Amino acid sequence: MRIPFLKKIDLYIIRKFLGTFLFALLLIILIVVIFDISEKIDDFIAKGAPIKAIVFDYYCNFVPYFANLFSSMFIFIAVIFFTSKMAGDSEIIAILASGVSFKRLMVPYIVSATLLAAFSMLLINWVIPPANQKRIEFESKYIKNRFVNTDRDIHRQILPGQFAYMESYNATFMIGYKFALEQFEDGQLKSKILADYIQWDTTINKWRISNCFVRTYDSVGNETITQYRKIDTTLNMEPADYAHRDNIVEAMNRRELLDFIALERMRGSDNIVVWELERHRRFAYVFSTFILTLIGVSLSSRKRRGGIGFNIGMGILLAFTYILFMQVSTVLSTNADLPPIIAVWVPNIIYGLVGIFLYSRARK
């Protein structure tokens, strides 16, 4: 079916765009898979990973994740490559000489970028998360440890007015050390439990608080202290709340991610910035498709005496500086209190301005 406002030349450019992108993507994925196999083959053999699980549970879910993760970079390189080739073959000059403006020339590029961005948005928010769940489970079983926790001085609000504290938590043995539990009512401390450690008892599915003191306060502030060797109790927290995967949010769709952030914020988690970065990155990353497409066309639409080598080199340089900028802003957010939304969007804003500048020069 033909789209009314698209001409033959538009369809030609769209085919070039999508064809080059898919070819570059498949080539890079093949190389990455080969290197990944060579790196993990010892783990697969040592832990007895079945061939079926390696192929279907890991690589069939690894490929979409990796492809989407770097799709905007592949789009950028694809635009640079095929547009430079068109310019080198004087096709761009012929198109502009026929009365087509540079602005109109951008239409098939924007259409292609929109299709890829929409597909990426669908993948990253709803399709890839369940695929990542299977991939992460495979990695946990055959490649690396299932859970981690490197946090210190853990503070959590487990219920309104109820706060839990642990100096550290051992995910392997499900033990929290130097445990404290405080209960507040109307802003007043009503009780406080101090214990050497707390451990999850898998036989009764309850927490066992050992070597503890329970302090209670009446309405006038009088304190009563009671000592217990152990207390088995039910709390509004589970071992999984403290023993999480580093990449747990990769297995969440957008709705699940928002609910998870709200829950972690209520608990007072120290990792809110990390989750917020993931939330904003999902949309900002998709939007970068348009920015990198604009920069790619503006850079490579002119015919250069040295051929396409300069354009490809400049494109790769810009792509790597963009990735570097994203990493620097992420570090500033996690370590220097830079708001996550700013950390994620500043690289897009700066490179968007670079794209507008290059576009204005390319039109002349």
Short mmCIF file of C-alpha atoms in Angstrom, two decimals:
data_model
loop_
_atom_site.label_atom_id
_atom_site.label_comp_id
_atom_site.label_asym_id
_atom_site.label_seq_id
_atom_site.Cartn_x
_atom_site.Cartn_y
_atom_site.Cartn_z
CA MET A 1 0.00 0.00 0.00
CA ARG A 2 1.38 3.36 -1.00
CA ILE A 3 1.30 6.30 1.43
CA PRO A 4 -0.21 9.30 -0.47
CA PHE A 5 2.36 11.98 0.44
CA LEU A 6 5.37 9.76 -0.25
CA LYS A 7 6.87 9.82 -3.74
CA LYS A 8 9.05 7.22 -5.44
CA ILE A 9 12.20 8.97 -4.31
CA ASP A 10 10.91 8.90 -0.71
CA LEU A 11 10.29 5.16 -0.87
CA TYR A 12 13.75 4.73 -2.42
CA ILE A 13 15.39 6.56 0.51
CA ILE A 14 13.27 4.69 3.07
CA ARG A 15 14.33 1.36 1.57
CA LYS A 16 17.97 2.50 1.67
CA PHE A 17 17.57 3.67 5.26
CA LEU A 18 15.87 0.56 6.62
CA GLY A 19 17.93 -1.85 4.52
CA THR A 20 21.26 -0.37 5.59
CA PHE A 21 20.14 -0.23 9.22
CA LEU A 22 19.06 -3.88 9.27
CA PHE A 23 22.24 -5.01 7.54
CA ALA A 24 24.46 -3.08 9.99
CA LEU A 25 22.41 -4.35 12.92
CA LEU A 26 22.62 -7.99 11.87
CA LEU A 27 26.36 -7.71 11.20
CA ILE A 28 27.10 -6.16 14.59
CA ILE A 29 24.85 -8.63 16.41
CA LEU A 30 26.61 -11.56 14.75
CA ILE A 31 29.99 -10.22 15.86
CA VAL A 32 28.75 -9.55 19.41
CA VAL A 33 27.21 -13.03 19.74
CA ILE A 34 30.45 -14.65 18.61
CA PHE A 35 32.46 -12.68 21.17
CA ASP A 36 29.87 -13.34 23.88
CA ILE A 37 30.00 -17.09 23.24
CA SER A 38 33.80 -17.10 23.41
CA GLU A 39 33.66 -15.19 26.71
CA LYS A 40 30.98 -17.33 28.39
CA ILE A 41 31.69 -20.77 26.95
CA ASP A 42 33.62 -21.78 30.10
CA ASP A 43 30.64 -20.85 32.31
CA PHE A 44 28.24 -22.77 30.06
CA ILE A 45 30.40 -25.90 30.25
CA ALA A 46 31.24 -25.61 33.95
CA LYS A 47 27.60 -25.22 35.00
CA GLY A 48 26.18 -27.68 32.47
CA ALA A 49 23.94 -25.26 30.57
CA PRO A 50 21.80 -27.18 28.03
CA ILE A 51 22.18 -26.19 24.36
CA LYS A 52 18.44 -25.56 24.13
CA ALA A 53 18.54 -23.16 27.08
CA ILE A 54 21.60 -21.37 25.69
CA VAL A 55 19.92 -20.80 22.32
CA PHE A 56 16.30 -20.12 23.30
CA ASP A 57 16.45 -18.80 26.87
CA TYR A 58 19.62 -16.74 26.53
CA TYR A 59 20.56 -15.73 22.98
CA CYS A 60 17.02 -15.47 21.59
CA ASN A 61 16.35 -12.99 24.40
CA PHE A 62 19.82 -11.43 24.41
CA VAL A 63 19.67 -10.39 20.74
CA PRO A 64 16.52 -8.18 21.00
CA TYR A 65 17.86 -6.57 24.17
CA PHE A 66 21.23 -5.78 22.62
CA ALA A 67 19.74 -4.69 19.28
CA ASN A 68 17.42 -2.19 20.94
CA LEU A 69 20.08 -1.00 23.38
CA PHE A 70 22.29 0.28 20.55
CA SER A 71 19.69 0.76 17.82
CA SER A 72 20.01 4.56 17.76
CA MET A 73 23.77 4.22 17.22
CA PHE A 74 23.17 1.76 14.37
CA ILE A 75 20.61 4.15 12.91
CA PHE A 76 23.13 6.97 13.04
CA ILE A 77 25.87 4.96 11.35
CA ALA A 78 23.42 3.65 8.73
CA VAL A 79 22.27 7.19 7.87
CA ILE A 80 25.87 8.40 7.60
CA PHE A 81 26.85 5.47 5.38
CA PHE A 82 24.05 5.35 2.80
CA THR A 83 23.57 9.15 2.62
CA SER A 84 27.32 9.65 2.07
CA LYS A 85 27.18 7.04 -0.69
CA MET A 86 24.20 8.80 -2.28
CA ALA A 87 26.06 12.11 -2.08
CA GLY A 88 29.20 10.50 -3.53
CA ASP A 89 27.18 9.16 -6.46
CA SER A 90 25.67 12.66 -6.97
CA GLU A 91 22.17 11.37 -6.15
CA ILE A 92 21.61 14.06 -3.50
CA ILE A 93 22.69 16.76 -5.97
CA ALA A 94 20.30 15.38 -8.58
CA ILE A 95 17.41 15.34 -6.11
CA LEU A 96 18.02 18.93 -4.98
CA ALA A 97 18.55 20.10 -8.58
CA SER A 98 15.12 18.72 -9.52
CA GLY A 99 13.47 21.29 -7.30
CA VAL A 100 13.22 19.27 -4.07
CA SER A 101 14.17 21.39 -1.06
CA PHE A 102 16.49 20.08 1.64
CA LYS A 103 13.58 20.31 4.07
CA ARG A 104 11.49 18.07 1.79
CA LEU A 105 14.45 15.71 1.44
CA MET A 106 14.27 15.16 5.20
CA VAL A 107 10.73 13.71 5.00
CA PRO A 108 11.67 10.07 4.19
CA TYR A 109 14.38 10.20 6.86
CA ILE A 110 11.89 11.41 9.48
CA VAL A 111 9.33 8.79 8.38
CA SER A 112 11.94 6.03 8.72
CA ALA A 113 13.13 7.37 12.08
CA THR A 114 9.52 7.53 13.32
CA LEU A 115 8.88 3.90 12.35
CA LEU A 116 12.05 2.74 14.09
CA ALA A 117 11.41 4.93 17.16
CA ALA A 118 7.84 3.64 17.53
CA PHE A 119 9.03 0.06 17.19
CA SER A 120 11.79 0.70 19.73
CA MET A 121 9.29 2.26 22.17
CA LEU A 122 7.09 -0.83 21.87
CA LEU A 123 10.06 -3.14 22.41
CA ILE A 124 11.68 -1.34 25.32
CA ASN A 125 8.51 -0.87 27.36
CA TRP A 126 6.45 -4.00 26.71
CA VAL A 127 8.23 -6.67 24.62
CA ILE A 128 11.82 -6.74 25.88
CA PRO A 129 11.06 -6.78 29.67
CA PRO A 130 9.52 -10.30 29.66
CA ALA A 131 12.33 -11.44 27.35
CA ASN A 132 14.84 -9.96 29.78
CA GLN A 133 13.22 -11.91 32.59
CA LYS A 134 14.16 -15.18 30.89
CA ARG A 135 17.64 -13.90 30.01
CA ILE A 136 18.32 -12.73 33.57
CA GLU A 137 17.09 -16.03 35.02
CA PHE A 138 19.47 -17.88 32.71
CA GLU A 139 22.36 -15.61 33.71
CA SER A 140 21.53 -16.11 37.38
CA LYS A 141 21.55 -19.88 37.01
CA TYR A 142 24.48 -20.45 34.67
CA ILE A 143 26.65 -17.33 34.63
CA LYS A 144 26.56 -15.26 37.83
CA ASN A 145 25.10 -15.13 41.31
CA ARG A 146 21.33 -14.76 41.51
CA PHE A 147 21.12 -11.90 44.01
CA VAL A 148 23.42 -9.18 45.30
CA ASN A 149 23.35 -6.57 48.03
CA THR A 150 26.28 -4.24 48.63
CA ASP A 151 24.30 -1.56 50.50
CA ARG A 152 25.33 -0.32 53.93
CA ASP A 153 23.18 1.41 56.55
CA ILE A 154 19.90 0.32 54.96
CA HIS A 155 16.86 2.39 55.97
CA ARG A 156 13.38 1.36 54.82
CA GLN A 157 9.83 2.43 55.63
CA ILE A 158 8.02 -0.90 55.49
CA LEU A 159 4.64 0.49 56.60
CA PRO A 160 3.38 4.02 57.30
CA GLY A 161 5.05 4.96 60.58
CA GLN A 162 7.15 1.76 60.74
CA PHE A 163 10.85 2.00 59.86
CA ALA A 164 13.44 -0.78 59.59
CA TYR A 165 17.22 -0.34 59.74
CA MET A 166 20.09 -2.77 59.05
CA GLU A 167 23.78 -2.03 59.08
CA SER A 168 24.28 -4.62 56.30
CA TYR A 169 22.50 -7.55 54.68
CA ASN A 170 23.84 -10.92 53.54
CA ALA A 171 21.73 -12.03 50.56
CA THR A 172 23.12 -15.57 50.53
CA PHE A 173 22.10 -16.40 54.10
CA MET A 174 19.21 -13.88 54.30
CA ILE A 175 20.63 -12.24 57.43
CA GLY A 176 20.50 -8.56 58.36
CA TYR A 177 23.02 -7.34 60.94
CA LYS A 178 22.51 -4.67 63.63
CA PHE A 179 18.76 -4.59 63.08
CA ALA A 180 16.39 -1.91 64.41
CA LEU A 181 12.63 -1.50 64.01
CA GLU A 182 10.87 1.72 65.04
CA GLN A 183 7.12 2.32 65.30
CA PHE A 184 5.76 5.88 65.27
CA GLU A 185 2.23 7.12 65.90
CA ASP A 186 1.30 10.77 65.31
CA GLY A 187 4.97 11.62 65.10
CA GLN A 188 5.78 10.05 68.48
CA LEU A 189 8.04 7.02 68.94
CA LYS A 190 5.96 4.21 70.50
CA SER A 191 8.31 1.24 70.33
CA LYS A 192 11.77 0.30 69.19
CA ILE A 193 13.42 -3.09 68.68
CA LEU A 194 17.22 -3.37 68.71
CA ALA A 195 18.78 -6.71 67.75
CA ASP A 196 22.13 -8.23 66.84
CA TYR A 197 20.67 -9.68 63.68
CA ILE A 198 17.49 -10.73 61.90
CA GLN A 199 17.20 -13.82 59.70
CA TRP A 200 14.52 -15.21 57.40
CA ASP A 201 13.31 -18.63 58.54
CA THR A 202 12.37 -20.59 55.43
CA THR A 203 10.54 -23.28 57.41
CA ILE A 204 7.88 -20.92 58.80
CA ASN A 205 8.31 -18.03 56.34
CA LYS A 206 8.84 -15.50 59.11
CA TRP A 207 11.64 -13.28 60.36
CA ARG A 208 13.55 -14.44 63.42
CA ILE A 209 14.91 -11.55 65.49
CA SER A 210 17.76 -12.71 67.74
CA ASN A 211 19.30 -11.22 70.91
CA CYS A 212 17.00 -8.23 70.97
CA PHE A 213 15.76 -5.49 73.30
CA VAL A 214 12.23 -4.13 72.93
CA ARG A 215 11.67 -0.61 74.17
CA THR A 216 8.09 0.64 74.53
CA TYR A 217 6.92 4.13 75.47
CA ASP A 218 3.61 5.08 77.04
CA SER A 219 1.65 8.29 76.47
CA VAL A 220 3.74 10.29 78.95
CA GLY A 221 7.07 9.00 77.67
CA ASN A 222 7.86 6.37 80.29
CA GLU A 223 10.12 3.66 78.87
CA THR A 224 9.85 -0.10 79.38
CA ILE A 225 12.69 -2.38 78.26
CA THR A 226 12.24 -6.11 77.68
CA GLN A 227 14.95 -8.51 76.54
CA TYR A 228 14.29 -11.55 74.31
CA ARG A 229 16.59 -14.27 73.06
CA LYS A 230 14.54 -14.57 69.89
CA ILE A 231 11.25 -13.40 68.39
CA ASP A 232 9.53 -14.95 65.38
CA THR A 233 7.45 -12.28 63.69
CA THR A 234 5.79 -11.29 60.44
CA LEU A 235 6.95 -8.00 58.94
CA ASN A 236 5.91 -6.21 55.79
CA MET A 237 9.17 -7.07 54.04
CA GLU A 238 10.72 -10.12 52.42
CA PRO A 239 14.30 -11.23 51.66
CA ALA A 240 13.79 -10.28 48.02
CA ASP A 241 13.27 -6.66 49.11
CA TYR A 242 16.89 -6.53 50.25
CA ALA A 243 18.47 -9.03 47.88
CA HIS A 244 17.87 -7.64 44.44
CA ARG A 245 19.41 -8.09 41.02
CA ASP A 246 21.39 -5.12 39.75
CA ASN A 247 19.44 -5.26 36.49
CA ILE A 248 16.02 -6.04 37.95
CA VAL A 249 14.35 -3.06 36.22
CA GLU A 250 15.30 -4.45 32.82
CA ALA A 251 12.61 -7.10 33.34
CA MET A 252 9.86 -4.56 34.12
CA ASN A 253 7.45 -2.98 31.66
CA ARG A 254 6.58 0.69 32.05
CA ARG A 255 3.66 0.14 34.45
CA GLU A 256 5.64 -2.26 36.62
CA LEU A 257 8.60 0.13 36.69
CA LEU A 258 6.42 3.05 37.85
CA ASP A 259 4.84 0.91 40.58
CA PHE A 260 8.27 -0.36 41.65
CA ILE A 261 9.65 3.21 41.92
CA ALA A 262 6.63 4.30 43.98
CA LEU A 263 7.10 1.34 46.35
CA GLU A 264 10.85 1.93 46.71
CA ARG A 265 10.26 5.64 47.35
CA MET A 266 7.81 4.78 50.13
CA ARG A 267 10.42 2.46 51.62
CA GLY A 268 13.08 5.16 51.43
CA SER A 269 15.39 3.16 49.15
CA ASP A 270 18.82 4.60 48.37
CA ASN A 271 18.56 3.44 44.75
CA ILE A 272 15.69 5.69 43.67
CA VAL A 273 18.02 7.69 41.42
CA VAL A 274 19.02 4.51 39.54
CA TRP A 275 15.40 3.52 38.95
CA GLU A 276 14.45 7.08 37.91
CA LEU A 277 17.33 7.15 35.44
CA GLU A 278 15.98 3.96 33.84
CA ARG A 279 12.48 5.43 33.71
CA HIS A 280 13.52 8.63 31.91
CA ARG A 281 16.15 6.90 29.78
CA ARG A 282 13.57 4.71 28.08
CA PHE A 283 11.85 7.67 26.44
CA ALA A 284 14.92 9.87 25.99
CA TYR A 285 16.76 7.01 24.30
CA VAL A 286 13.96 6.58 21.75
CA PHE A 287 13.89 10.34 21.08
CA SER A 288 17.62 10.28 20.31
CA THR A 289 16.74 8.42 17.10
CA PHE A 290 15.46 11.68 15.58
CA ILE A 291 18.42 13.73 16.81
CA LEU A 292 21.04 11.34 15.45
CA THR A 293 19.14 11.02 12.15
CA LEU A 294 19.14 14.82 11.77
CA ILE A 295 22.86 15.02 12.52
CA GLY A 296 23.63 12.12 10.19
CA VAL A 297 21.81 13.61 7.20
CA SER A 298 23.24 17.07 7.80
CA LEU A 299 26.79 15.73 7.99
CA SER A 300 26.71 13.36 5.03
CA SER A 301 24.48 15.03 2.43
CA ARG A 302 27.35 16.95 0.83
CA LYS A 303 29.67 15.37 -1.69
CA ARG A 304 33.25 15.48 -0.41
CA ARG A 305 36.44 15.10 -2.37
CA GLY A 306 37.82 12.52 0.06
CA GLY A 307 34.80 10.22 -0.34
CA ILE A 308 32.67 8.84 2.49
CA GLY A 309 35.58 8.12 4.84
CA PHE A 310 35.47 11.56 6.49
CA ASN A 311 31.71 11.38 7.05
CA ILE A 312 31.88 7.90 8.58
CA GLY A 313 34.81 8.91 10.80
CA MET A 314 33.01 12.04 11.98
CA GLY A 315 29.83 10.06 12.56
CA ILE A 316 31.58 7.44 14.67
CA LEU A 317 33.32 10.20 16.66
CA LEU A 318 30.00 11.92 17.39
CA ALA A 319 28.37 8.60 18.29
CA PHE A 320 31.08 7.79 20.83
CA THR A 321 31.06 11.30 22.33
CA TYR A 322 27.28 11.02 22.68
CA ILE A 323 27.62 7.72 24.56
CA LEU A 324 30.40 9.21 26.70
CA PHE A 325 28.25 12.24 27.49
CA MET A 326 25.37 9.98 28.54
CA GLN A 327 27.68 8.03 30.88
CA VAL A 328 29.13 11.20 32.43
CA SER A 329 25.68 12.67 33.07
CA THR A 330 24.56 9.37 34.62
CA VAL A 331 27.54 9.40 37.00
CA LEU A 332 26.76 13.01 37.94
CA SER A 333 23.19 12.01 38.73
CA THR A 334 24.12 9.03 40.92
CA ASN A 335 27.04 10.73 42.70
CA ALA A 336 26.46 14.49 42.50
CA ASP A 337 22.69 14.87 43.04
CA LEU A 338 21.98 15.89 39.45
CA PRO A 339 18.22 15.27 38.89
CA PRO A 340 17.73 12.11 36.75
CA ILE A 341 15.49 13.83 34.20
CA ILE A 342 18.17 16.47 33.58
CA ALA A 343 20.97 13.89 33.46
CA VAL A 344 19.10 11.91 30.80
CA TRP A 345 17.84 14.78 28.67
CA VAL A 346 20.84 17.17 28.70
CA PRO A 347 22.81 15.08 26.13
CA ASN A 348 19.76 15.01 23.86
CA ILE A 349 19.25 18.75 24.21
CA ILE A 350 22.91 19.55 23.47
CA TYR A 351 23.13 17.18 20.52
CA GLY A 352 19.73 18.41 19.35
CA LEU A 353 21.17 21.94 19.16
CA VAL A 354 24.21 20.54 17.32
CA GLY A 355 21.82 18.85 14.88
CA ILE A 356 19.88 22.08 14.28
CA PHE A 357 23.14 23.95 13.65
CA LEU A 358 24.39 21.35 11.18
CA TYR A 359 21.00 21.23 9.49
CA SER A 360 20.97 25.03 9.01
CA ARG A 361 24.43 24.83 7.40
CA ALA A 362 23.48 21.87 5.19
CA ARG A 363 20.46 23.75 3.77
CA LYS A 364 22.66 26.52 2.41
#
